[in-house]
Short mmCIF file of C-alpha atoms in Angstrom, two decimals:
data_model
loop_
_atom_site.label_atom_id
_atom_site.label_comp_id
_atom_site.label_asym_id
_atom_site.label_seq_id
_atom_site.Cartn_x
_atom_site.Cartn_y
_atom_site.Cartn_z
CA MET M 1 100.23 77.96 -7.67
CA GLY M 2 101.53 80.00 -4.74
CA LEU M 3 101.73 83.70 -3.98
CA LEU M 4 105.47 83.80 -4.73
CA ASP M 5 104.91 82.36 -8.23
CA CYS M 6 102.27 85.03 -8.79
CA PHE M 7 104.76 87.76 -7.77
CA ARG M 8 107.24 86.49 -10.35
CA ARG M 9 104.65 86.49 -13.15
CA VAL M 10 103.40 89.99 -12.33
CA TRP M 11 107.00 91.22 -12.17
CA ARG M 12 107.65 89.70 -15.57
CA THR M 13 104.40 90.60 -17.37
CA GLY M 14 103.20 93.65 -15.46
CA GLU M 15 99.63 92.30 -15.57
CA THR M 16 97.46 92.33 -12.43
CA GLU M 17 96.42 88.92 -11.14
CA ILE M 18 93.62 87.91 -8.77
CA LEU M 19 94.35 84.64 -7.03
CA PRO M 20 91.64 82.08 -6.17
CA GLU M 21 90.23 82.27 -2.65
CA ALA M 22 92.46 80.59 -0.11
CA LYS M 23 92.35 79.65 3.56
CA TYR M 24 95.10 80.66 5.97
CA VAL M 25 95.41 79.12 9.41
CA ASP M 26 97.63 80.27 12.26
CA ASP M 27 97.60 80.10 16.05
CA ASN M 28 95.16 82.99 16.34
CA ARG M 29 92.49 82.44 13.69
CA ASP M 30 91.29 80.77 10.51
CA MET M 31 90.98 83.23 7.65
CA TRP M 32 89.63 83.10 4.07
CA VAL M 33 91.12 85.67 1.67
CA ILE M 34 91.32 86.67 -2.00
CA ASN M 35 94.73 88.08 -2.93
CA THR M 36 95.22 90.67 -5.68
CA VAL M 37 98.79 91.23 -6.94
CA PHE M 38 99.75 94.18 -9.18
CA LYS M 39 102.80 96.16 -10.27
CA LEU M 40 103.20 99.86 -9.45
CA PRO M 41 104.63 102.33 -12.01
CA THR M 42 107.70 102.45 -9.80
CA GLY M 43 108.24 98.74 -10.42
CA GLU M 44 107.25 97.61 -6.92
CA ILE M 45 105.06 94.55 -6.54
CA VAL M 46 102.08 94.98 -4.21
CA ALA M 47 99.71 92.33 -2.83
CA VAL M 48 96.35 93.30 -1.34
CA TYR M 49 94.11 90.75 0.34
CA ASN M 50 90.36 90.87 0.76
CA ASP M 51 89.11 89.11 3.92
CA ILE M 52 86.09 86.99 2.91
CA THR M 53 85.90 84.92 6.12
CA ILE M 54 82.42 86.13 7.09
CA GLN M 55 81.16 85.52 3.56
CA LYS M 56 82.47 81.94 3.67
CA GLN M 57 80.87 81.40 7.06
CA HIS M 58 77.51 82.56 5.69
CA GLU M 59 77.90 80.25 2.70
CA ALA M 60 78.62 77.32 5.01
CA GLU M 61 75.58 78.18 7.13
CA ARG M 62 73.34 78.37 4.05
CA SER M 63 74.68 75.05 2.82
CA ASN M 64 74.02 73.48 6.22
CA LEU M 65 70.48 74.87 6.27
CA GLU M 66 69.81 73.51 2.79
CA ILE M 67 71.03 70.06 3.83
CA GLN M 68 68.86 70.12 6.94
CA PHE M 69 65.84 71.34 4.98
CA ARG M 70 66.25 68.60 2.37
CA GLN M 71 66.63 66.02 5.13
CA ALA M 72 63.45 67.26 6.83
CA GLN M 73 61.58 67.12 3.52
CA LYS M 74 62.82 63.59 2.89
CA MET M 75 61.76 62.44 6.35
CA ASP M 76 58.31 63.99 5.89
CA THR M 77 57.88 62.30 2.52
CA ILE M 78 58.98 58.93 3.88
CA GLY M 79 56.68 59.45 6.84
CA GLN M 80 53.65 60.07 4.64
CA LEU M 81 54.46 56.99 2.56
CA ALA M 82 55.05 54.83 5.64
CA GLY M 83 51.83 56.03 7.25
CA GLY M 84 49.78 55.21 4.16
CA ILE M 85 51.31 51.76 3.85
CA ALA M 86 50.83 51.03 7.55
CA HIS M 87 47.19 52.13 7.44
CA ASP M 88 46.35 49.86 4.49
CA PHE M 89 48.46 47.05 5.89
CA ASN M 90 46.57 47.16 9.18
CA ASN M 91 43.30 46.71 7.33
CA VAL M 92 44.69 43.59 5.64
CA LEU M 93 45.96 42.28 8.97
CA GLN M 94 42.60 42.90 10.57
CA ALA M 95 41.06 40.48 8.07
CA VAL M 96 43.84 37.94 8.51
CA LEU M 97 43.55 37.96 12.30
CA GLY M 98 39.77 37.91 12.18
CA TYR M 99 39.61 34.85 9.97
CA CYS M 100 42.33 33.15 11.99
CA SER M 101 40.11 33.56 15.02
CA LEU M 102 37.17 31.99 13.19
CA LEU M 103 39.33 29.13 11.93
CA GLU M 104 40.69 28.41 15.39
CA ALA M 105 37.17 28.35 16.82
CA GLY M 106 36.02 25.94 14.11
CA ILE M 107 38.85 23.42 14.48
CA LYS M 108 37.86 20.42 16.58
CA GLY M 109 40.06 18.17 18.65
CA ASN M 110 43.86 18.06 18.46
CA SER M 111 44.13 18.78 14.77
CA PRO M 112 47.56 20.07 13.62
CA LEU M 113 45.61 22.77 11.80
CA ALA M 114 45.23 24.54 15.15
CA ASP M 115 49.01 24.90 15.40
CA TYR M 116 49.17 26.28 11.87
CA VAL M 117 46.51 28.87 12.66
CA ARG M 118 48.33 29.93 15.84
CA GLU M 119 51.55 30.40 13.84
CA ILE M 120 49.69 32.53 11.30
CA THR M 121 48.20 34.58 14.12
CA ALA M 122 51.62 35.09 15.73
CA GLY M 123 53.11 36.20 12.41
CA ALA M 124 50.23 38.60 11.81
CA ASN M 125 50.68 40.08 15.27
CA ARG M 126 54.37 40.68 14.56
CA ALA M 127 53.42 42.38 11.32
CA ALA M 128 50.89 44.50 13.21
CA ASP M 129 53.66 45.57 15.57
CA LEU M 130 55.79 46.69 12.63
CA ALA M 131 52.83 48.60 11.23
CA SER M 132 52.38 50.28 14.59
CA GLN M 133 56.01 51.41 14.52
CA LEU M 134 55.54 52.80 11.01
CA LEU M 135 52.53 54.76 12.23
CA ALA M 136 54.63 56.11 15.08
CA PHE M 137 57.28 57.26 12.62
CA SER M 138 54.64 58.95 10.46
CA ARG M 139 53.23 60.69 13.57
CA GLN M 140 49.80 59.14 13.23
CA GLN M 141 49.52 57.48 16.62
CA ILE M 142 46.70 58.37 19.00
CA LEU M 143 48.34 59.97 22.03
CA GLN M 144 46.87 59.95 25.53
CA ARG M 145 48.68 62.89 27.07
CA HIS M 146 48.93 64.10 30.61
CA GLU M 147 51.42 66.18 32.56
CA ILE M 148 54.26 64.28 34.20
CA ASP M 149 57.80 64.89 35.43
CA VAL M 150 60.29 63.43 32.93
CA HIS M 151 62.31 62.03 35.87
CA GLU M 152 59.47 59.61 36.59
CA ILE M 153 59.48 58.22 33.04
CA ILE M 154 63.27 57.93 32.94
CA THR M 155 63.48 56.17 36.29
CA ARG M 156 60.83 53.65 35.30
CA THR M 157 62.67 52.93 32.04
CA ILE M 158 66.00 52.53 33.85
CA LYS M 159 64.35 49.98 36.13
CA LEU M 160 63.12 48.00 33.11
CA VAL M 161 66.43 48.02 31.23
CA LYS M 162 68.71 47.56 34.24
CA PRO M 163 68.60 43.72 34.26
CA THR M 164 69.99 43.72 30.70
CA ILE M 165 73.02 45.89 31.52
CA ASP M 166 76.32 44.01 31.46
CA GLU M 167 78.37 44.19 34.66
CA ASN M 168 81.18 45.93 32.74
CA ILE M 169 78.93 48.82 31.71
CA ARG M 170 78.73 51.71 34.16
CA LEU M 171 75.41 53.56 34.36
CA ARG M 172 75.53 57.27 35.17
CA TRP M 173 72.19 58.94 35.88
CA HIS M 174 72.26 62.72 36.38
CA ALA M 175 68.84 64.02 37.37
CA ASN M 176 67.88 67.69 37.35
CA PRO M 177 67.29 69.18 40.83
CA ASN M 178 63.96 70.63 39.65
CA PRO M 179 60.88 68.86 38.31
CA LEU M 180 60.61 69.15 34.53
CA ILE M 181 56.96 68.78 33.57
CA VAL M 182 55.98 67.74 30.06
CA ASN M 183 52.59 67.03 28.51
CA VAL M 184 53.16 63.64 26.88
CA ASP M 185 51.91 60.12 26.41
CA GLU M 186 54.31 58.56 28.90
CA ASN M 187 54.08 55.08 27.39
CA TYR M 188 55.34 56.31 24.03
CA VAL M 189 58.10 58.41 25.61
CA GLU M 190 59.12 55.34 27.59
CA GLN M 191 59.28 53.43 24.28
CA VAL M 192 61.59 56.12 22.87
CA LEU M 193 63.91 55.91 25.88
CA MET M 194 63.92 52.12 25.79
CA ASN M 195 64.98 52.18 22.13
CA LEU M 196 67.79 54.64 22.86
CA PHE M 197 68.98 52.71 25.94
CA LEU M 198 69.07 49.38 24.11
CA ASN M 199 70.82 50.88 21.07
CA ALA M 200 73.43 52.42 23.37
CA LEU M 201 74.03 49.11 25.14
CA ALA M 202 74.35 47.29 21.81
CA ALA M 203 76.85 49.89 20.56
CA MET M 204 79.08 49.35 23.61
CA ASP M 205 79.13 45.55 23.26
CA GLY M 206 79.35 44.83 26.98
CA HIS M 207 81.86 47.48 28.06
CA GLY M 208 81.63 51.24 28.49
CA ILE M 209 79.68 54.06 30.13
CA LEU M 210 75.98 54.81 29.60
CA THR M 211 75.16 58.36 30.72
CA ILE M 212 71.62 59.63 31.12
CA SER M 213 71.12 63.28 31.99
CA VAL M 214 68.23 65.73 32.21
CA ASN M 215 68.33 69.49 31.73
CA SER M 216 66.15 72.32 30.51
CA GLU M 217 67.06 74.62 27.63
CA THR M 218 65.59 77.73 26.04
CA PHE M 219 66.57 78.36 22.43
CA GLU M 220 67.77 81.76 21.29
CA GLU M 221 67.09 83.32 17.90
CA GLU M 222 70.57 82.56 16.55
CA PHE M 223 70.18 78.85 17.32
CA LEU M 224 66.80 78.75 15.58
CA ARG M 225 68.23 80.41 12.46
CA ASN M 226 70.90 77.75 12.15
CA ASN M 227 68.65 74.84 13.10
CA PRO M 228 65.33 74.94 11.23
CA TRP M 229 64.25 71.64 12.80
CA ALA M 230 64.16 73.31 16.23
CA GLU M 231 61.26 75.21 17.75
CA SER M 232 61.19 78.28 19.94
CA GLY M 233 60.42 77.78 23.61
CA THR M 234 61.78 76.00 26.66
CA PHE M 235 62.37 72.26 26.54
CA ALA M 236 63.16 69.38 28.82
CA VAL M 237 66.30 67.80 27.37
CA ILE M 238 66.92 64.09 27.95
CA CYS M 239 70.39 63.07 26.81
CA VAL M 240 71.39 59.42 26.33
CA ALA M 241 75.12 59.09 25.65
CA ASP M 242 77.30 56.03 25.18
CA THR M 243 80.98 55.27 24.65
CA GLY M 244 80.31 52.77 21.89
CA THR M 245 81.32 52.38 18.26
CA GLY M 246 79.84 55.70 17.09
CA MET M 247 78.69 56.57 13.57
CA ASP M 248 80.21 58.24 10.53
CA GLU M 249 78.61 61.15 8.64
CA LEU M 250 76.88 58.96 6.04
CA THR M 251 75.27 56.86 8.75
CA LEU M 252 74.19 59.97 10.67
CA GLN M 253 72.35 61.26 7.62
CA ARG M 254 70.20 58.12 7.47
CA VAL M 255 69.99 57.12 11.10
CA PHE M 256 66.27 57.94 11.48
CA GLU M 257 65.11 56.42 8.19
CA PRO M 258 62.74 53.43 8.47
CA PHE M 259 64.39 50.04 7.99
CA PHE M 260 67.89 51.55 7.95
CA SER M 261 70.11 49.63 10.33
CA THR M 262 73.81 48.98 10.87
CA LYS M 263 73.04 45.79 12.81
CA GLU M 264 73.43 42.30 11.42
CA VAL M 265 70.49 40.76 9.58
CA GLY M 266 68.02 39.44 12.13
CA LYS M 267 69.34 41.66 14.95
CA GLY M 268 66.78 44.44 14.48
CA THR M 269 63.95 45.78 12.35
CA GLY M 270 65.56 49.13 11.57
CA LEU M 271 62.50 50.86 13.01
CA GLY M 272 63.67 51.69 16.54
CA LEU M 273 65.15 55.12 15.87
CA SER M 274 62.62 56.03 13.19
CA THR M 275 59.85 55.24 15.68
CA ALA M 276 61.59 57.39 18.30
CA TYR M 277 61.89 60.22 15.77
CA GLY M 278 58.19 60.10 14.92
CA ILE M 279 57.00 59.90 18.52
CA VAL M 280 59.09 62.88 19.60
CA LYS M 281 58.00 64.93 16.58
CA GLN M 282 54.36 64.13 17.35
CA HIS M 283 54.98 65.59 20.82
CA GLU M 284 56.13 68.87 19.18
CA GLY M 285 59.71 68.02 20.06
CA PHE M 286 62.79 66.90 18.17
CA ILE M 287 65.87 64.71 18.45
CA HIS M 288 69.45 65.84 17.96
CA VAL M 289 72.26 63.34 17.54
CA GLU M 290 76.04 63.74 17.69
CA SER M 291 78.43 60.89 17.04
CA LYS M 292 82.04 60.07 16.22
CA PRO M 293 83.40 56.69 15.15
CA GLU M 294 85.15 54.83 18.00
CA VAL M 295 84.15 57.61 20.44
CA GLY M 296 80.41 57.14 20.93
CA SER M 297 77.02 58.69 20.30
CA SER M 298 74.78 61.14 22.10
CA PHE M 299 71.03 61.37 21.45
CA SER M 300 69.22 64.38 22.92
CA ILE M 301 65.42 64.38 23.12
CA TYR M 302 63.78 67.81 23.33
CA LEU M 303 60.23 67.88 24.75
CA PRO M 304 58.35 71.16 25.31
CA LEU M 305 57.97 72.03 28.96
CA ALA M 306 54.50 72.44 30.42
CA GLU M 307 53.73 74.62 33.39
CA ALA M 308 54.48 72.79 36.61
CA PRO M 309 51.41 72.33 38.82
CA GLU M 310 51.74 74.41 41.98
CA ASN M 311 51.34 71.41 44.26
CA LEU M 312 53.99 69.31 42.50
CA GLU M 313 56.96 68.54 44.69
CA SER M 314 60.52 68.73 43.48
CA PRO M 315 62.38 65.40 43.14
CA LEU M 316 63.96 65.87 46.58
CA GLU M 317 60.56 66.47 48.17
CA GLN M 318 58.88 63.32 46.95
CA ASP M 319 58.33 60.09 48.84
CA LEU M 320 61.68 58.95 50.19
CA THR M 321 61.16 55.47 48.80
CA ASP M 322 60.61 56.77 45.26
CA VAL M 323 63.35 55.41 42.99
CA SER M 324 63.32 58.67 41.02
CA SER M 325 64.72 60.52 44.05
CA LEU M 326 66.96 57.92 45.67
CA LYS M 327 70.25 56.66 44.28
CA ILE M 328 72.48 54.88 46.76
CA PHE M 329 76.26 54.39 46.79
CA LEU M 330 76.96 51.23 48.80
CA VAL M 331 80.54 50.57 49.96
CA GLU M 332 81.04 47.17 51.63
CA ASP M 333 84.05 44.83 51.50
CA ASP M 334 82.30 41.61 52.57
CA PRO M 335 80.99 40.10 49.30
CA THR M 336 78.12 38.24 50.98
CA VAL M 337 76.91 41.32 52.85
CA LEU M 338 77.40 43.43 49.72
CA ARG M 339 75.23 41.13 47.60
CA LEU M 340 72.57 40.87 50.32
CA THR M 341 72.37 44.61 50.99
CA LYS M 342 72.30 45.43 47.29
CA PHE M 343 69.49 42.91 46.76
CA LEU M 344 67.43 44.34 49.66
CA LEU M 345 67.83 47.90 48.42
CA GLU M 346 66.96 47.00 44.83
CA GLU M 347 63.88 45.14 46.05
CA LYS M 348 62.71 48.58 47.21
CA ASP M 349 63.39 49.87 43.67
CA TYR M 350 66.39 51.94 44.72
CA ILE M 351 69.20 52.44 42.19
CA VAL M 352 72.39 51.04 43.74
CA VAL M 353 76.05 51.46 42.76
CA THR M 354 78.58 49.40 44.72
CA ALA M 355 82.27 49.37 45.63
CA ALA M 356 84.17 46.73 47.62
CA ASP M 357 87.22 48.75 48.70
CA GLY M 358 88.28 52.30 49.46
CA GLU M 359 90.24 52.89 46.26
CA THR M 360 87.31 51.93 44.03
CA ALA M 361 84.96 54.01 46.17
CA MET M 362 87.17 57.10 45.82
CA ASP M 363 87.39 56.64 42.05
CA ILE M 364 83.60 56.34 41.69
CA LEU M 365 83.06 59.39 43.91
CA GLU M 366 85.43 61.48 41.81
CA HIS M 367 83.47 60.73 38.64
CA ASP M 368 79.90 60.10 39.82
CA HIS M 369 79.35 61.93 43.13
CA SER M 370 76.44 63.93 41.67
CA LEU M 371 74.65 60.64 40.95
CA PHE M 372 74.11 59.71 44.60
CA ASP M 373 71.55 60.88 47.13
CA ILE M 374 72.99 58.86 49.99
CA LEU M 375 76.17 56.99 50.95
CA ILE M 376 76.00 53.70 52.88
CA LEU M 377 79.54 52.96 54.01
CA ASP M 378 81.27 50.23 55.99
CA ILE M 379 83.93 52.00 58.03
CA MET M 380 86.32 49.04 58.01
CA ILE M 381 87.20 48.65 54.33
CA PRO M 382 90.53 47.79 52.68
CA GLY M 383 92.58 50.35 50.79
CA ARG M 384 91.58 53.92 51.55
CA SER M 385 89.86 54.03 54.93
CA GLY M 386 86.16 54.57 55.43
CA ARG M 387 86.97 57.87 57.12
CA GLU M 388 88.82 59.08 53.99
CA VAL M 389 85.91 58.03 51.78
CA LEU M 390 83.41 59.84 54.01
CA LYS M 391 85.56 62.97 54.08
CA ARG M 392 85.90 63.04 50.28
CA TYR M 393 82.17 62.39 49.87
CA HIS M 394 81.36 65.47 51.95
CA GLU M 395 83.98 67.56 50.14
CA LEU M 396 82.26 66.76 46.85
CA LYS M 397 78.72 66.76 48.25
CA PRO M 398 78.60 68.99 51.37
CA SER M 399 76.12 67.72 53.97
CA GLY M 400 75.30 64.71 51.78
CA PRO M 401 73.40 62.06 53.80
CA ALA M 402 75.52 59.11 54.92
CA ILE M 403 74.93 55.92 56.89
CA LEU M 404 78.01 54.32 58.43
CA MET M 405 78.01 50.67 59.42
CA SER M 406 80.44 48.24 60.98
CA GLY M 407 80.70 44.90 62.72
CA TYR M 408 82.69 46.74 65.35
CA SER M 409 81.13 49.16 67.80
CA ILE M 410 82.16 52.72 67.03
CA ASP M 411 82.90 54.47 70.28
CA ASN M 412 84.75 57.29 68.51
CA LEU M 413 82.07 58.04 65.90
CA GLU M 414 82.41 61.78 66.57
CA VAL M 415 86.09 61.62 65.63
CA ILE M 416 85.33 59.75 62.41
CA THR M 417 82.55 62.16 61.43
CA GLU M 418 84.29 65.33 62.61
CA GLY M 419 83.44 68.28 60.38
CA THR M 420 80.55 66.48 58.69
CA GLU M 421 76.76 66.51 59.03
CA ASN M 422 73.86 64.17 58.27
CA VAL M 423 75.54 60.95 59.42
CA LEU M 424 73.94 57.93 61.12
CA PHE M 425 75.59 54.74 62.37
CA LEU M 426 74.29 51.17 62.09
CA GLN M 427 75.78 48.45 64.24
CA LYS M 428 75.97 45.07 62.53
CA PRO M 429 74.02 42.85 62.61
CA TYR M 430 70.91 44.89 61.92
CA ALA M 431 67.51 44.00 60.53
CA PRO M 432 66.64 45.17 57.00
CA ASP M 433 63.81 47.27 58.42
CA THR M 434 66.35 49.04 60.61
CA MET M 435 68.37 49.99 57.54
CA PHE M 436 65.28 51.23 55.69
CA GLN M 437 64.26 53.26 58.74
CA ALA M 438 67.75 54.77 58.91
CA ILE M 439 67.49 55.76 55.24
CA SER M 440 64.14 57.47 55.83
CA THR M 441 65.44 59.19 58.96
CA ILE M 442 68.66 60.53 57.43
CA LEU M 443 66.90 61.79 54.31
CA GLY M 444 64.17 63.33 56.43
CA GLU M 445 66.80 65.22 58.42
CA SER M 446 68.43 66.38 55.19
CA LYS M 447 65.13 67.77 53.93
CA LYS M 448 64.58 69.73 57.14
CA LYS M 449 67.98 71.41 56.76
CA GLU M 450 67.41 72.47 53.15
#
């Protein structure tokens, strides 16, 4: 029933009509209105609309708040139930494991009973691990907190998960230039990050981009009104984003529930995200997730900031060999030298991204230049020249530290590095210690200039 049909009826009957609320969309705005059509004594037909856009927005906000409130209530209820079950279950397991220990001690010789007892013990330990995750979800873990920079926890977790990353997955790690101090149990926060990293890798199925970033955020009153799960204050925000399969709305509503999983049977317990949820909540923080099917997912962890100790150095002022403050972009066309240099650097716990030609190097710089603290570049590379790569690196990262290397002697180094700063040259062959000393020297010079 359109407005024109209403005009015809009012013209014919003379009776005023109020049309149902309707939404109008044009290039300038979306608008909700209620139209009233009536006939004047002169016979003219008049339509008057009442703009109810703000009212509809408020209704949508209230509906969203109600959904979030119900979800929070459901999670709390499930948490209480899970915590009670886990507590009682642990008592049962304590007896099982205790008697298994006595049985094992009482079995003599090479009796097959010993193997049976060990299998029972292993199964009980797995059950105890599940109970521990349920306790984490219900926020009943005992936390051993201390103040720590979130960069340190993230870097350690990256180091642990890095061997599992497929070669076709690109890792982007965007640290914050300032230390972000939180009062947490770092082992549990590391467990949260590990769960998120592994879920992201599984969602991408061997191909995609895993992005890890750190920021700080202070929530305003308007945000708190629309997001009752949030808390006032300033937070360290750790975002783990992937370009994987993503999730639909129904999955998003249940993503943190215990034992809910979209993985195949046997591929997971369904407790990873629920454990992460509980751990973060127990730290007075929260998790926010955004996802779209076939686009990817983004999990943001919000942890309350603590006051930074006065003597704490910023990430750029820490030990130069600290992996949390040193990410290296290595450009080398010789595959043997590339593998060797990458291995040596990673043995020192540095995070290394590589390229074997100038074109690839330029592409990585365009997308990931903020990731790197230092460039190690072979001048003689195929494709775009080493000089072009160095120039673009310094356009994107002015005065960024760089180490140039070549099997040829570079008599015209000043020409190659014209207009740039913080550049050292290594003549091949060089000892590994020489490279490490060059890294320390160039970063030390960079610090003095800041």
